[in-house]
CSV table of C-alpha atoms in Angstrom, one decimal:
chain,number,residue,atom,x,y,z
A,205,MET,CA,-13.2,12.4,-3.5
A,206,ASP,CA,-9.5,13.4,-3.6
A,207,TYR,CA,-6.0,11.7,-4.2
A,208,GLN,CA,-5.9,12.3,-0.6
A,209,ASP,CA,-8.6,10.6,0.6
A,210,ILE,CA,-7.6,7.6,-1.1
A,211,SER,CA,-3.9,7.5,-1.3
A,212,TYR,CA,-1.0,8.2,1.0
A,213,THR,CA,2.1,9.7,-0.8
A,214,VAL,CA,5.8,11.0,-0.4
A,215,THR,CA,8.8,11.9,-2.5
A,216,THR,CA,12.0,10.7,-1.2
A,217,ASP,CA,15.2,11.6,-1.9
A,218,LYS,CA,16.6,7.7,-1.4
A,219,ASP,CA,17.3,5.7,-4.5
A,220,PHE,CA,14.2,3.3,-6.1
A,221,VAL,CA,16.1,0.3,-4.5
A,222,ALA,CA,16.5,1.9,-1.5
A,223,ALA,CA,13.0,3.1,-1.6
A,224,VAL,CA,12.1,-0.6,-2.2
A,225,ALA,CA,14.7,-1.9,1.1
A,226,ALA,CA,13.7,0.7,3.6
A,227,VAL,CA,8.8,0.0,3.0
A,228,GLU,CA,10.0,-3.5,3.6
A,229,GLU,CA,12.3,-3.2,6.9
A,230,ALA,CA,8.9,-0.4,7.9
A,231,THR,CA,6.8,-2.8,7.4
A,232,ALA,CA,8.3,-5.2,9.5
A,233,ILE,CA,9.0,-2.6,12.4
A,234,GLN,CA,5.2,-2.2,12.0
A,235,GLY,CA,4.2,-5.5,12.6
A,236,MET,CA,2.6,-6.3,9.5
A,237,LYS,CA,4.2,-9.2,7.3
A,238,VAL,CA,5.6,-8.4,2.9
A,239,GLN,CA,3.3,-11.4,1.3
A,240,HIS,CA,4.7,-10.2,-2.1
A,241,ILE,CA,6.6,-8.0,-4.3
A,242,HIS,CA,5.1,-7.4,-7.8
A,243,ASP,CA,8.0,-5.4,-10.4
A,244,VAL,CA,5.3,-4.5,-12.6
A,245,GLN,CA,8.2,-3.1,-14.9
A,246,ALA,CA,9.6,-6.3,-15.4
A,247,THR,CA,6.3,-7.7,-15.5
A,248,LEU,CA,6.2,-5.1,-18.6
A,249,LYS,CA,9.6,-5.8,-20.1
A,250,SER,CA,9.3,-9.2,-20.0
A,251,LYS,CA,5.5,-8.5,-22.6
A,252,GLY,CA,7.6,-6.0,-24.6
A,253,TYR,CA,6.1,-2.3,-22.9
A,254,ASP,CA,8.9,0.1,-21.8
A,255,SER,CA,8.2,1.6,-18.4
A,256,GLU,CA,9.5,3.0,-14.9
A,257,PRO,CA,10.8,1.5,-11.7
A,258,LEU,CA,7.6,-0.1,-10.2
A,259,LYS,CA,7.1,-2.4,-7.7
A,260,ILE,CA,4.0,-3.0,-6.3
A,261,ILE,CA,4.2,-4.8,-2.4
A,262,GLU,CA,1.3,-6.3,-0.1
A,263,ILE,CA,1.2,-6.3,3.2
A,264,CYS,CA,-0.6,-8.0,5.7
A,265,ASN,CA,-1.0,-8.4,9.7
A,266,ALA,CA,-2.7,-11.4,10.8
A,267,ARG,CA,-4.9,-10.3,12.7
A,268,TYR,CA,-6.1,-7.0,11.3
A,269,ALA,CA,-7.3,-9.7,8.2
A,270,HIS,CA,-9.1,-11.7,10.2
A,271,GLU,CA,-11.2,-9.2,11.6
A,272,VAL,CA,-11.9,-7.5,8.5
A,273,LEU,CA,-13.1,-10.7,6.8
A,274,ALA,CA,-15.0,-12.0,9.4
A,275,LYS,CA,-16.9,-8.3,8.9
A,276,ASN,CA,-17.4,-9.0,5.4
A,277,VAL,CA,-15.3,-11.8,2.9
A,278,LEU,CA,-15.8,-9.2,0.1
A,279,ILE,CA,-13.5,-7.2,1.6
A,280,SER,CA,-10.9,-9.7,0.8
A,281,LEU,CA,-11.1,-8.0,-2.8
A,282,MET,CA,-8.9,-4.7,-1.2
A,283,MET,CA,-6.6,-7.0,0.3
A,284,PRO,CA,-3.6,-7.2,1.4
A,285,CYS,CA,-3.0,-3.6,1.5
A,286,LYS,CA,-0.6,-2.0,-1.3
A,287,ILE,CA,3.0,0.2,-0.9
A,288,ASN,CA,3.6,0.9,-3.8
A,289,VAL,CA,7.1,2.2,-4.7
A,290,TYR,CA,7.8,3.8,-8.0
A,291,THR,CA,9.9,6.8,-10.1
A,292,LYS,CA,7.9,9.1,-12.1
A,293,GLU,CA,10.3,12.1,-13.8
A,294,GLY,CA,13.4,11.1,-12.1
A,295,LYS,CA,11.7,11.3,-8.7
A,296,THR,CA,11.0,8.3,-6.5
A,297,TYR,CA,7.8,8.4,-5.0
A,298,ILE,CA,6.5,5.9,-2.4
A,299,SER,CA,2.0,5.6,-2.3
A,300,ALA,CA,-0.1,2.9,-0.4
A,301,LEU,CA,-3.3,2.6,-1.0
A,302,ARG,CA,-6.0,4.6,2.3
A,303,PRO,CA,-7.3,1.5,4.6
A,304,THR,CA,-9.3,3.9,5.6
A,305,MET,CA,-11.0,3.5,2.3
A,306,LEU,CA,-12.6,0.2,3.0
A,307,ALA,CA,-14.7,1.9,5.7
A,308,LYS,CA,-16.2,3.5,2.3
A,309,PHE,CA,-16.6,1.2,0.5
A,310,TYR,CA,-18.5,-1.3,3.7
A,311,PRO,CA,-20.5,1.2,5.4
A,312,GLU,CA,-22.3,-1.5,6.6
A,313,ALA,CA,-20.0,-3.5,8.3
A,314,GLY,CA,-18.4,-1.1,10.8
A,315,LEU,CA,-14.4,-1.2,9.9
A,316,GLU,CA,-13.9,2.8,10.9
A,317,GLU,CA,-12.0,1.3,14.1
A,318,ILE,CA,-10.0,-1.3,12.3
A,319,ALA,CA,-9.2,0.9,9.4
A,320,SER,CA,-7.9,3.8,11.4
A,321,GLN,CA,-5.7,1.6,12.8
A,322,VAL,CA,-4.3,0.0,9.7
A,323,ASP,CA,-4.2,3.7,8.0
A,324,ALA,CA,-1.6,4.6,11.2
A,325,LYS,CA,0.3,1.5,10.2
A,326,ILE,CA,0.0,2.1,7.0
A,327,ARG,CA,1.2,5.8,6.2
A,328,ALA,CA,4.0,5.4,9.8
A,329,ILE,CA,5.4,2.6,7.0
A,330,VAL,CA,5.5,4.8,4.3
A,331,ASP,CA,6.9,7.9,6.4
A,332,ALA,CA,9.2,5.8,7.7
A,333,ALA,CA,10.7,4.7,4.4
A,334,ARG,CA,10.7,8.6,3.3
């Protein structure tokens, strides 16, 4: 399995802070809500570790969440959707876990259609934030 099956990643000319803000804006436009933002760099720094900037942005849409959880509550292990913004070697990246992976992890749940719809929204968010 290659990373394109698992994640959708783009580089951006925006700086880290602007890229995070752009993801937040694009999320709202796609009818989704930011649930939480984990500042991984700050958490690691508080424990004495240095790292490049990384924020994990958890997003969700209640209708899709309800439909997916009705099929198999264990899918909650892979929820909410995550979009990461990080820097590496001076470049800023925006990367999302592909919701289509849910259908592969839970083939008996029949998630292909929902996963495809959410995947299109996630890719649209990443592209708009680019």
